[in-house]
Each structure stands twice: as C-alpha cells, then as structure tokens.
Coordinates of C-alpha atoms in Angstrom, one line a residue:
M1 CA 45.8 160.8 162.3
D2 CA 42.1 160.8 161.0
A3 CA 40.8 163.7 158.9
E4 CA 38.4 164.8 161.7
S5 CA 41.2 165.0 164.2
L6 CA 43.3 166.9 161.8
R7 CA 40.6 169.3 161.0
C8 CA 40.1 170.0 164.8
L9 CA 43.8 170.5 165.3
L10 CA 44.1 173.0 162.4
S11 CA 40.7 174.6 163.3
G12 CA 42.0 177.5 165.5
D13 CA 39.2 176.7 168.0
Y14 CA 41.1 176.2 171.1
G15 CA 38.4 174.1 172.7
L16 CA 38.8 171.6 169.8
V17 CA 42.5 172.0 169.6
E18 CA 43.2 170.9 173.2
D19 CA 41.6 167.3 172.5
A20 CA 43.3 167.1 169.2
L21 CA 46.6 167.9 170.7
D22 CA 46.2 165.2 173.5
K23 CA 45.2 162.6 171.1
F24 CA 48.2 163.6 168.6
N25 CA 50.7 163.3 171.4
K26 CA 49.4 160.1 172.8
Q27 CA 49.2 158.4 169.4
N28 CA 52.7 159.6 168.3
A29 CA 54.5 159.2 171.7
Q30 CA 56.8 156.5 170.4
V31 CA 56.8 157.6 166.6
F32 CA 60.0 158.8 165.2
N33 CA 59.2 158.7 161.4
F34 CA 56.2 160.7 160.0
T35 CA 56.0 159.3 156.5
H36 CA 52.4 159.4 156.6
F37 CA 52.5 163.2 157.2
T38 CA 55.4 164.2 155.2
S39 CA 54.2 162.4 152.0
T40 CA 50.9 164.2 152.0
G41 CA 52.2 167.6 153.0
Q42 CA 50.3 167.6 156.4
W43 CA 53.7 167.7 158.5
V44 CA 54.3 171.3 157.1
L45 CA 50.6 172.3 157.7
I46 CA 50.7 171.1 161.3
W47 CA 54.1 172.6 161.9
D48 CA 53.3 176.0 160.9
K49 CA 49.8 175.9 162.7
L50 CA 51.6 174.9 165.9
F51 CA 54.0 177.9 165.8
A52 CA 51.1 180.1 164.9
Y53 CA 49.3 179.1 168.1
L54 CA 52.5 179.7 170.2
A55 CA 52.6 183.1 168.8
D56 CA 49.2 183.9 170.2
P57 CA 49.5 185.1 173.9
A58 CA 46.0 183.9 174.5
M59 CA 46.8 180.2 173.5
P60 CA 46.0 178.2 176.7
H61 CA 47.5 174.9 175.7
R62 CA 51.1 175.8 175.3
V63 CA 52.5 172.5 176.8
G64 CA 50.5 170.4 174.5
C65 CA 51.4 172.5 171.5
L66 CA 55.3 172.2 172.5
M67 CA 54.9 168.5 173.0
A68 CA 53.6 168.1 169.5
I69 CA 56.4 170.2 168.1
K70 CA 58.9 168.0 170.0
V71 CA 57.3 164.9 168.5
L72 CA 57.2 166.4 164.8
S73 CA 60.8 167.4 165.1
R74 CA 62.0 163.9 165.4
D75 CA 61.5 163.6 161.6
K76 CA 63.9 165.8 159.8
T77 CA 62.5 165.5 156.3
Y78 CA 61.2 169.0 156.1
L79 CA 62.7 170.5 159.2
N80 CA 65.4 172.5 157.5
E81 CA 62.9 173.8 154.9
S82 CA 60.3 174.7 157.5
V83 CA 62.2 176.1 160.6
T84 CA 62.6 179.8 160.7
A85 CA 64.4 182.4 163.0
D86 CA 61.1 183.4 164.4
H87 CA 60.3 179.7 165.3
L88 CA 63.6 179.4 167.2
N89 CA 63.2 182.8 168.9
A90 CA 59.7 181.9 170.1
L91 CA 61.0 178.7 171.6
L92 CA 64.0 180.5 173.3
R93 CA 61.6 183.0 174.7
L94 CA 59.3 180.3 176.2
A95 CA 62.4 178.3 177.5
G96 CA 63.5 181.4 179.4
I97 CA 66.8 181.8 177.5
G98 CA 65.7 184.4 174.9
P99 CA 67.1 187.9 174.7
L100 CA 67.6 189.7 178.1
A101 CA 65.3 192.5 177.1
V102 CA 62.3 189.9 176.5
P103 CA 60.9 188.9 179.8
C104 CA 59.8 185.2 180.3
D105 CA 56.4 184.5 182.1
A106 CA 56.2 180.8 181.1
T107 CA 55.7 178.1 183.8
E108 CA 58.5 175.6 184.5
E109 CA 56.7 172.9 182.6
V110 CA 56.4 175.2 179.6
Q111 CA 60.2 176.1 179.8
V112 CA 61.1 172.4 180.0
E113 CA 59.1 171.4 177.0
A114 CA 60.6 174.3 175.0
L115 CA 64.0 173.2 175.9
K116 CA 63.2 169.7 174.6
C117 CA 61.9 171.1 171.4
L118 CA 65.2 173.1 171.0
S119 CA 67.2 170.0 171.7
N120 CA 65.5 168.1 169.1
M121 CA 65.7 170.7 166.5
I122 CA 69.3 171.5 167.0
F123 CA 70.2 167.8 166.9
Q124 CA 68.2 167.2 163.6
S125 CA 68.7 170.4 161.7
S126 CA 72.0 172.0 160.3
K127 CA 70.1 175.0 159.7
C128 CA 69.2 175.3 163.4
H129 CA 73.0 175.0 164.2
E130 CA 73.8 178.0 162.1
M131 CA 70.9 180.1 163.4
C132 CA 72.1 179.5 167.0
L133 CA 75.4 181.1 166.2
G134 CA 73.6 184.3 165.7
N135 CA 70.8 184.1 168.2
A136 CA 70.6 184.4 172.0
S137 CA 70.5 180.7 172.7
T138 CA 74.1 180.2 174.1
E139 CA 74.1 183.7 175.8
G140 CA 70.7 182.8 177.4
I141 CA 71.9 179.5 178.9
I142 CA 75.1 180.9 180.2
R143 CA 73.1 183.7 181.8
R144 CA 70.9 181.3 183.4
V145 CA 73.8 179.1 184.5
K146 CA 75.3 182.1 186.2
M147 CA 72.1 182.5 188.3
Y148 CA 72.0 179.1 189.6
K149 CA 73.4 180.1 192.9
E150 CA 70.8 182.8 193.3
V151 CA 67.6 181.4 191.8
A152 CA 66.2 177.9 192.8
Y153 CA 65.7 176.6 189.4
G154 CA 64.0 173.1 189.1
Y155 CA 66.0 170.0 188.2
D156 CA 64.4 169.6 184.7
I157 CA 65.3 173.2 183.7
K158 CA 68.9 172.6 184.7
Y159 CA 69.3 169.2 183.3
F160 CA 67.9 170.3 179.8
D161 CA 70.0 173.6 180.0
M162 CA 73.0 171.3 180.1
K163 CA 71.6 168.9 177.4
L164 CA 70.9 171.8 175.0
L165 CA 74.4 173.4 175.8
F166 CA 76.2 170.0 175.2
L167 CA 74.4 169.7 171.8
L168 CA 75.3 173.3 170.8
T169 CA 78.9 172.9 171.8
A170 CA 79.3 169.3 170.3
I171 CA 77.9 170.0 166.9
N172 CA 79.2 173.5 166.1
C173 CA 82.8 174.3 166.9
D174 CA 82.2 178.1 166.3
I175 CA 79.6 178.0 169.3
R176 CA 82.1 176.0 171.3
A177 CA 84.6 178.6 170.8
M178 CA 82.2 181.5 171.6
V179 CA 81.0 179.8 174.8
R180 CA 84.6 179.1 175.9
D181 CA 86.3 182.4 174.9
Q182 CA 83.6 185.1 174.9
L183 CA 81.1 183.9 177.3
H184 CA 83.6 182.5 179.8
G185 CA 81.7 179.2 179.9
L186 CA 84.5 177.2 181.4
V187 CA 84.6 179.4 184.5
Y188 CA 80.8 179.4 185.1
L189 CA 80.5 175.7 184.5
V190 CA 83.3 174.8 186.9
E191 CA 81.5 177.0 189.4
T192 CA 78.2 175.2 188.6
L193 CA 80.1 171.9 189.4
D194 CA 81.4 173.3 192.6
L195 CA 77.7 174.4 193.4
F196 CA 76.3 171.0 192.8
M197 CA 79.0 169.4 194.9
S198 CA 78.6 171.8 197.8
Q199 CA 74.8 171.1 197.9
A200 CA 75.8 167.4 198.5
A201 CA 78.8 168.1 200.7
T202 CA 77.3 167.0 204.0
F203 CA 77.2 163.2 203.0
K204 CA 79.4 163.5 200.0
E205 CA 76.8 161.3 198.2
F206 CA 74.9 162.2 195.1
S207 CA 71.3 161.1 194.3
D208 CA 70.5 159.8 190.8
K209 CA 69.3 163.3 189.8
D210 CA 72.3 164.9 191.2
L211 CA 74.5 162.5 189.3
D212 CA 72.6 163.1 186.1
L213 CA 73.2 166.9 186.3
I214 CA 76.9 166.4 187.2
N215 CA 77.4 164.1 184.2
E216 CA 75.8 166.6 181.9
V217 CA 78.0 169.3 183.2
L218 CA 81.1 167.2 182.7
K219 CA 80.1 166.4 179.1
V220 CA 79.9 170.1 178.2
L221 CA 83.2 170.8 179.9
F222 CA 84.6 168.1 177.8
N223 CA 83.4 169.9 174.7
L224 CA 84.8 173.2 175.8
T225 CA 88.2 171.8 176.7
V226 CA 89.0 169.5 173.8
R227 CA 91.6 171.1 171.7
S228 CA 92.8 170.9 168.0
A229 CA 96.2 169.5 167.3
D230 CA 97.6 173.0 166.4
N231 CA 96.3 174.4 169.8
L232 CA 97.4 172.2 172.5
I233 CA 99.1 174.5 174.9
P234 CA 96.5 176.7 176.7
E235 CA 97.0 180.4 177.3
E236 CA 98.0 181.7 180.8
D237 CA 94.6 182.5 181.9
E238 CA 93.2 179.4 180.5
A239 CA 95.9 177.3 182.3
S240 CA 94.8 178.7 185.6
Q241 CA 91.1 177.7 184.7
F242 CA 92.4 174.2 184.0
H243 CA 94.2 174.0 187.4
R244 CA 90.8 175.2 189.0
L245 CA 89.0 172.4 187.0
V246 CA 91.4 169.7 188.0
T247 CA 91.1 170.7 191.6
V248 CA 87.3 170.3 191.4
L249 CA 87.6 167.0 189.6
H250 CA 90.0 165.8 192.3
D251 CA 87.2 166.6 194.9
L252 CA 84.6 165.0 192.8
F253 CA 86.4 161.7 193.0
F254 CA 85.7 161.6 196.8
Y255 CA 81.9 161.6 196.3
R256 CA 79.9 158.5 196.3
T257 CA 76.5 157.7 194.7
L258 CA 73.4 156.1 196.3
N259 CA 73.4 153.6 193.5
R260 CA 76.8 152.0 193.5
D261 CA 76.7 150.9 189.8
R262 CA 76.3 154.5 188.8
I263 CA 79.7 155.6 190.2
V264 CA 81.1 154.1 187.0
S265 CA 79.3 156.7 184.8
L266 CA 80.6 159.4 187.0
H267 CA 84.2 158.2 186.8
S268 CA 83.8 157.7 183.0
N269 CA 82.8 161.2 182.5
I270 CA 85.7 162.5 184.7
V271 CA 88.2 160.5 182.9
N272 CA 86.9 161.7 179.5
L273 CA 87.3 165.2 180.6
L274 CA 90.7 164.6 182.1
T275 CA 91.9 163.5 178.6
S276 CA 91.8 167.2 177.4
V277 CA 93.5 168.6 180.4
P278 CA 97.2 169.6 180.0
V279 CA 99.7 167.4 181.7
S280 CA 101.0 170.3 183.8
C281 CA 97.7 170.5 185.7
Y282 CA 97.6 166.7 186.8
V283 CA 99.6 167.6 189.8
E284 CA 96.2 168.7 191.4
L285 CA 95.2 165.1 191.5
V286 CA 97.4 164.3 194.4
T287 CA 97.5 166.3 197.6
P288 CA 99.7 166.3 200.6
L289 CA 98.6 164.3 203.6
Q290 CA 97.5 166.5 206.4
Q291 CA 99.0 166.0 210.0
H292 CA 96.1 164.0 211.2
Q293 CA 96.0 161.8 208.1
Q294 CA 99.5 160.5 208.7
H295 CA 98.4 157.8 211.0
Q296 CA 95.1 157.0 209.2
E297 CA 94.7 153.4 208.2
P298 CA 94.7 153.1 204.3
L299 CA 91.5 151.8 202.6
P300 CA 91.8 148.3 201.5
A301 CA 92.0 148.0 197.7
K302 CA 88.6 146.4 197.3
H303 CA 87.0 149.2 199.3
V304 CA 88.9 152.0 197.6
D305 CA 85.6 153.7 196.7
A306 CA 84.2 153.5 200.1
Q307 CA 84.1 156.2 202.8
E308 CA 83.9 155.8 206.6
K309 CA 80.9 157.3 208.3
D310 CA 80.5 158.4 211.8
E311 CA 77.6 157.3 214.1
E312 CA 75.2 159.9 212.5
G313 CA 76.0 158.7 209.1
I314 CA 78.0 161.9 208.1
N315 CA 81.3 161.1 206.3
A316 CA 84.0 162.0 208.8
I317 CA 87.0 160.6 207.2
P318 CA 87.7 161.0 203.5
P319 CA 89.4 157.9 201.8
I320 CA 93.0 157.8 202.2
V321 CA 95.6 155.9 200.1
P322 CA 98.9 157.1 201.6
F323 CA 102.1 157.1 199.5
E324 CA 105.4 159.2 200.1
G325 CA 103.6 161.7 202.2
R326 CA 100.7 162.1 199.7
N327 CA 97.2 160.9 199.4
V328 CA 97.1 159.1 196.0
Y329 CA 93.5 158.0 196.3
V330 CA 92.5 159.4 192.9
L331 CA 95.5 157.7 191.2
Q332 CA 94.1 154.4 193.0
V333 CA 90.6 155.0 191.6
L334 CA 92.0 155.6 188.1
V335 CA 93.9 152.3 188.3
D336 CA 90.9 150.5 189.6
F337 CA 89.0 152.1 186.6
L338 CA 91.4 150.7 184.2
R339 CA 91.2 147.3 185.8
R340 CA 87.3 147.2 185.8
N341 CA 87.3 148.3 182.0
F342 CA 89.8 145.5 181.3
Q343 CA 87.4 143.1 182.7
R344 CA 84.3 144.7 181.0
A345 CA 85.9 145.0 177.5
E346 CA 85.4 141.5 176.5
K347 CA 85.0 142.2 172.7
K348 CA 87.9 143.5 170.8
S349 CA 85.6 146.2 169.2
D350 CA 84.9 147.6 172.8
Q351 CA 88.5 148.0 173.7
Y352 CA 89.2 151.4 172.1
E353 CA 86.3 153.1 173.5
M354 CA 86.6 151.7 177.0
L355 CA 90.4 151.7 177.4
S356 CA 91.7 154.6 175.4
P357 CA 90.5 157.4 177.8
V358 CA 91.8 156.0 180.9
L359 CA 95.1 154.9 179.4
T360 CA 95.5 158.4 178.2
V361 CA 94.9 159.9 181.7
L362 CA 97.2 157.4 183.2
I363 CA 99.9 158.3 180.9
K364 CA 99.5 162.0 181.4
A365 CA 99.4 161.5 185.2
I366 CA 102.7 159.6 185.4
R367 CA 104.3 162.0 183.2
A368 CA 103.1 164.9 185.4
D369 CA 105.0 163.9 188.6
A370 CA 107.6 161.3 189.8
I371 CA 105.5 160.4 192.7
H372 CA 102.4 159.7 190.5
R373 CA 104.7 157.3 188.4
R374 CA 106.2 155.6 191.2
Y375 CA 102.9 154.8 192.8
V376 CA 101.3 153.6 189.6
R377 CA 104.2 151.5 188.8
S378 CA 104.0 149.9 192.3
V379 CA 100.5 148.8 191.5
I380 CA 100.9 147.9 187.7
L381 CA 104.6 146.8 187.8
P382 CA 105.5 145.4 191.2
P383 CA 108.6 143.4 191.6
L384 CA 108.6 140.1 189.6
R385 CA 108.0 137.0 191.5
D386 CA 106.4 134.2 189.3
V387 CA 108.1 134.2 185.9
H388 CA 106.8 130.7 184.7
D389 CA 104.1 132.3 182.6
R390 CA 104.5 134.8 179.7
P391 CA 103.8 138.5 180.7
E392 CA 100.5 138.5 178.6
V393 CA 99.1 135.5 180.5
G394 CA 97.3 136.2 183.7
K395 CA 94.7 138.4 185.4
E396 CA 97.1 141.2 186.7
L397 CA 97.2 144.7 185.2
R398 CA 100.7 144.0 183.8
N399 CA 99.3 140.8 182.0
Y400 CA 96.3 142.7 180.5
L401 CA 98.5 145.6 179.3
C402 CA 101.3 143.2 177.8
S403 CA 98.4 141.5 176.0
L404 CA 97.4 144.7 174.3
L405 CA 100.9 145.3 173.0
T406 CA 100.1 143.1 170.1
S407 CA 96.5 144.1 169.7
P408 CA 95.3 144.7 166.1
C409 CA 93.9 148.1 167.4
T410 CA 97.1 150.0 166.9
Q411 CA 95.9 153.0 169.0
I412 CA 95.4 150.7 171.9
A413 CA 98.7 148.9 171.5
D414 CA 100.5 152.3 171.3
L415 CA 98.8 153.7 174.4
S416 CA 99.5 150.4 176.4
A417 CA 103.1 150.5 175.2
E418 CA 103.5 154.1 176.1
L419 CA 102.2 153.6 179.6
L420 CA 104.4 150.6 180.4
F421 CA 107.4 152.4 178.9
V422 CA 107.1 155.4 180.9
L423 CA 106.5 153.3 184.0
C424 CA 109.9 151.8 183.2
K425 CA 111.5 155.2 183.0
E426 CA 111.8 154.6 179.1
N427 CA 114.6 152.1 180.0
V428 CA 114.8 149.4 177.1
G429 CA 116.2 146.8 179.4
R430 CA 113.6 147.4 182.0
M431 CA 110.8 147.2 179.3
I432 CA 112.1 143.9 178.1
K433 CA 112.2 142.5 181.6
Y434 CA 108.5 143.2 182.3
T435 CA 107.1 142.5 178.8
G436 CA 109.4 140.5 176.8
Y437 CA 111.3 141.7 173.7
G438 CA 108.6 140.2 171.4
N439 CA 105.7 142.2 172.8
A440 CA 107.8 145.4 173.1
A441 CA 109.3 145.0 169.6
G442 CA 106.8 147.2 167.9
L443 CA 107.3 150.1 170.4
F444 CA 111.2 149.6 170.0
A445 CA 110.7 149.7 166.1
N446 CA 108.5 152.9 166.1
R447 CA 111.0 154.7 168.5
G448 CA 114.2 153.5 166.8
L449 CA 115.2 151.4 169.8
L450 CA 115.9 148.2 168.2
G451 CA 119.2 146.5 168.6
G452 CA 119.6 147.5 172.2
R453 CA 119.9 151.3 171.3
S454 CA 119.3 153.5 174.4
N455 CA 116.6 156.0 174.6
K456 CA 117.3 159.7 174.9
G457 CA 114.1 160.2 176.8
C458 CA 115.3 158.3 179.8
E459 CA 117.6 161.1 180.7
Q460 CA 114.6 163.0 182.1
Y461 CA 114.3 160.4 185.0
S462 CA 116.2 160.3 188.2
S463 CA 119.1 157.8 188.1
D464 CA 118.1 156.1 191.4
S465 CA 116.8 152.7 190.6
E466 CA 113.3 151.7 191.8
D467 CA 113.9 148.2 190.6
S468 CA 114.5 145.5 193.3
D469 CA 114.5 141.9 192.1
T470 CA 112.8 139.3 194.4
E471 CA 114.5 136.0 195.4
E472 CA 112.1 134.1 193.3
Y473 CA 113.2 136.2 190.2
K474 CA 116.9 135.9 190.9
Q475 CA 116.8 132.1 191.1
L476 CA 115.4 131.8 187.6
Q477 CA 116.8 134.9 186.0
H478 CA 119.5 133.0 184.2
A479 CA 116.9 130.8 182.4
I480 CA 114.6 133.5 181.5
N481 CA 114.1 133.9 177.7
P482 CA 114.1 137.7 177.1
V483 CA 112.2 137.3 173.8
I484 CA 109.1 135.7 175.5
G485 CA 109.8 137.3 178.8
C486 CA 109.5 134.2 181.1
Y487 CA 111.2 131.2 182.3
E488 CA 112.1 128.6 179.6
P489 CA 113.2 125.2 180.7
P490 CA 116.4 123.8 179.0
K491 CA 115.8 122.2 175.6
P492 CA 117.9 119.8 173.7
N493 CA 120.1 121.4 171.0
P494 CA 118.7 120.5 167.6
L495 CA 122.2 121.0 166.1
E496 CA 123.8 118.5 168.4
G497 CA 125.5 115.5 166.6
M498 CA 125.6 117.5 163.3
S499 CA 128.8 117.9 161.4
E500 CA 129.7 121.3 160.1
E501 CA 128.7 120.4 156.5
Q502 CA 125.1 119.3 157.8
K503 CA 124.7 122.6 159.7
E504 CA 125.8 124.5 156.7
Y505 CA 123.4 122.6 154.5
E506 CA 120.4 123.1 156.8
A507 CA 121.2 126.9 157.0
M508 CA 121.2 127.2 153.3
E509 CA 117.9 125.3 153.1
L510 CA 116.4 127.8 155.5
V511 CA 117.8 130.7 153.5
K512 CA 116.2 129.2 150.4
L513 CA 112.8 129.0 152.2
M514 CA 113.0 132.5 153.4
D515 CA 114.0 133.8 149.9
K516 CA 111.1 131.9 148.4
L517 CA 108.7 133.5 150.9
Q518 CA 110.1 136.9 150.2
R519 CA 109.8 136.4 146.5
Q520 CA 106.2 135.4 146.9
G521 CA 105.6 138.6 148.8
L522 CA 104.5 136.8 152.1
I523 CA 107.4 138.3 154.1
Q524 CA 109.7 141.2 154.1
P525 CA 113.1 140.5 155.8
C526 CA 114.6 143.4 157.4
K527 CA 117.7 144.4 159.2
I528 CA 118.1 147.2 161.8
G529 CA 119.1 150.6 160.2
E530 CA 121.3 153.2 161.7
D531 CA 118.2 155.0 163.2
G532 CA 117.2 151.9 165.2
R533 CA 114.3 151.1 162.9
P534 CA 113.5 148.2 160.6
Q535 CA 115.1 148.4 157.2
A536 CA 114.0 146.2 154.4
V537 CA 116.6 144.2 152.6
D538 CA 116.6 143.3 149.0
H539 CA 117.9 139.9 149.4
I540 CA 118.1 137.5 152.4
M541 CA 121.8 137.2 152.2
E542 CA 122.2 140.8 153.3
L543 CA 121.2 139.6 156.8
Q544 CA 124.6 138.1 156.9
E545 CA 126.2 141.6 157.3
E546 CA 124.7 142.0 160.7
I547 CA 125.9 138.7 162.1
P548 CA 129.5 139.9 163.2
E549 CA 128.0 143.1 164.7
Q550 CA 125.4 141.1 166.6
Q551 CA 127.9 138.6 167.8
R552 CA 130.1 141.7 169.1
D553 CA 127.0 143.1 170.9
Y554 CA 126.2 139.6 172.5
K555 CA 129.8 139.2 173.9
R556 CA 129.9 142.7 175.2
K557 CA 126.6 142.3 177.0
T558 CA 127.8 138.8 178.4

C-alpha cells in the first residue's frame, strides 16, 4: 500500500476513507501474510484506526471497514497484542449477537461481515478464545438460533452463525460445555436441524445451500456430543436428547441432494456425529415397517439412495429395505458408505480418516440390536461359496475388511477385527472360517483367545445358529486350510521317504536356525500362556513343552 493511500485510510475524512478502503480490500483480497505491514508497524495503526471508525455511529462505510478488518485478521502476528474486549464487543453488536440489552440496527450485509471478522479472529487468536468465554458471543448465537423459526434470517447469517459456533465449540472445551449444559445448545440445534428438514420436506431434497447449512449444524452437534473417556455415559436427560437426535438423523438419511455427489458430504457428517452417540440410542436407526410398506418392493442395492416420485415429482414412497419386519434402509446406507470409502481410500494414509468413523458406527449399530447385526452380517458375511481365494483377496466387503486385519494402522486393524468378530457373534471358530486364523491371530492374541480358547463375550448372543453352509463350501470344506482361510490343493509330503534319523536331523537344524534368529534379536519365539495370550520363551526348546498338549487338542477336535 503506497504512502498516499495509507494517509487517506488513516485521515479520518470519510470521503477519502471510502476509496482507500476499496483499494485496500481489492489489493489484499488474496493476501494472508502482511509482513510489509507488521514489520513497519503499519498493521497496528490500521487495525486501531478501523475499530475507531466502527465506534463512530456516523461512519457510513461499515462494510468496507469490516472487510478490511477481516483481511488484516488473517495475519496473527500482532493479533493477540492488539485485540481488546471492546473490539470483540463492537463486532458482536454489529453481528447482532451482542448483549440482549444492546439493540442491533445493522444491515444483513454488515452482520455477515462482522461474523466473518469474528470467525477469523477466534480462529487466529488464543486471547479471543478466552474473552469469548466471558462475553455475549455464545449466548447471542444460541439466542438467535432459537429465533430461526420466527424470524426469516438470511442464509448467510445462519451459515456464519454456525461457522462461528463451530469454531467456538471446537477450540475451547469450556465454551463447549457451557453451550451444551447451560445454554441447552444440543436441544436447540436438533430443533434447528428439524426446522431445516421441514422446509425441504415436500420433495425431501436439499439444495446446495440447504446442505451447507445442515452440514454446519451437524459439525457443531459433533463438537457438543463428543465425550471424554471418563464421561462416556450420558445423564438421563441427556440420553433422551440423544434419542431425539438419532431419530432426526434417521430421517435425514432419507433426504436427497440436487447434486448427487454432495450426498457423500452429508452422510460423512452424519456418520461422524453418530460416532459420539451412545450405543443404546442406535435402535432409533431402524423402524418397524408400516402395514402399507409390507408389500412394497425393496430398492435395488445400486439405487439405495434413490426415492420414487409420483407424477408431480413429489416423493410419495420413501426408500424401503425390508428385513425381519423392519426398514433397515439406514443400515444399508451405512454399509454402502463403507464400501464407497473402501474404494476411495486408495492410499494407506487415507484409511484411518475415511474408514474409522463408519467402522465405529457399524460396530455400535450391530451391538445395539440383534436385528441390526443379522442384517449387516447378511451383507458383509453372506454364506461362503467360492473358497478358492484367500479371504483378503477380492472386491467384496469381507475381502476388504480381512485385508485390513493386517494393516500397519493398528486402529483400523482393531476396528475391522471387532466388526467382523461381533458379526461372528464373537465365536472364534466362526471368525476363523470367514477370515482365516492368520488374519485373525492379532485379535485372538489381544483378547486372550489363542489356542482355541472360547470367548466369554459370546454368551450374550442367542444360541441359534445363523450359519448355513452352502453346497459349494461343503464340497471343499475338508481341504480348506484354516490358517489361510481358503482351499489348498493337496501337496506332496516333504518328509516322505526320510528315515526317522533324517527327520530328527532336519528338525534340529530348524531349531538351530530359529535359535540363531532369536539370539540376533530378529524374532522372539512365544508360546501360548494360561491367559490365552503370547508369552515369550527364553529358549526355543521350551516350545517342546506345548507339543503334547497341542496333539491332545488336535485329537479332541478331530
């Protein structure tokens, strides 16, 4: 900025200030680093002068002034030092979320620009976070949110209300607790979701702007519902709020978007929010079929996100995926979302971010109700037919999940293992059947289930079997290698033709090689301890102690 323009901007002559503001905003529209101002001290001069202008009721160029503040606040070099409570209060007043006693006469454009300034400052300045805990910002936003039903606020105001509330609740856990517990933010935001959905209820279709608003509300709700490790069980009142929330989220799954690609962002935000919902509330995701729905044709899998329309274009028939007298459409959407994310997560580095939320949600869903588990199992673990390939090879969901069991990302491996294990009713034998012992060994080791030990957790499931072997599976069952989990053609016996002395010699050579690897620190031989977990041995010969027991187990099983 040249010296003359700076002089005009700081002059106080509003005739000169208008042109200087326009020039400043245009020149710096894409600038995020103001070293040329901060190094000379001009940044602080401009900052203070802009707020002095805002304090003058006669200032005619508020929008330009706010735009300049928004631009300057991108650089946080002097932000903590320069921002004051008066600055924040002035912006809150102009944004329409100041103290209740202070009326707001600002235009919608001014309110929106003030909200943008506040968002930038709160994002950039730790001092602003602290001041917002004691000022009217959160109360003001919630107060306006409560009035959405009565006052026709513009899209931009509602959008940046949610943006600002998201930042406040994401950055400061004390503000998060205040919004949730004192201001009843969870209740009002669920009502806001309901309001936005009712406005699009005729066609059950969101425009891009509707979807942006919905997504911002979902993000704020996630901040409010995420819980610390020592506070996982909600209070009774809060539990009822969660049930109401999940009911609304269930209905939200039935809405479409004008831009089909954007439905992914909606489902992604719903899934993220569901990760912080208690398991007991997941029963709301599945509803009983109504009498008139009993004979309705289910949607084809590839059209599961579609809705039939009548001649006038109004959605007359909601999507139906019938299963045991329930509409499990939402579960089908979640499974499809998992499949889609498997296909999109090509890089290993993307897997945790893309797969962790939906895996967590599916685990909670199948733990919540036996019908949920049986349906998801019918999709992910259908009866085995082709067992020529290893479980981790292929394009089906079972194959994808089995491939994750040995993922270097332990969180993803654990989530995949838990999902499959619960689908198998926590039955070790069934888990081996569908995944192979090698893939599931990590899960068994972590849970003390090595060596064929049974899991106490399986007692919670009904005793009736949901496993029916196909004819194809039965024909090859005798030749399936349980370690790799697939058919293995007969191989010649490498010991055939050897004398007992030769066999003993080869065995001792193998022992020596393993002992050498152990002494070099390359491997750590283990045996199965009494707790069913791996237990390191000091010498390779200790493994001999387990041979008689393993032989007895083998004879007992055969």
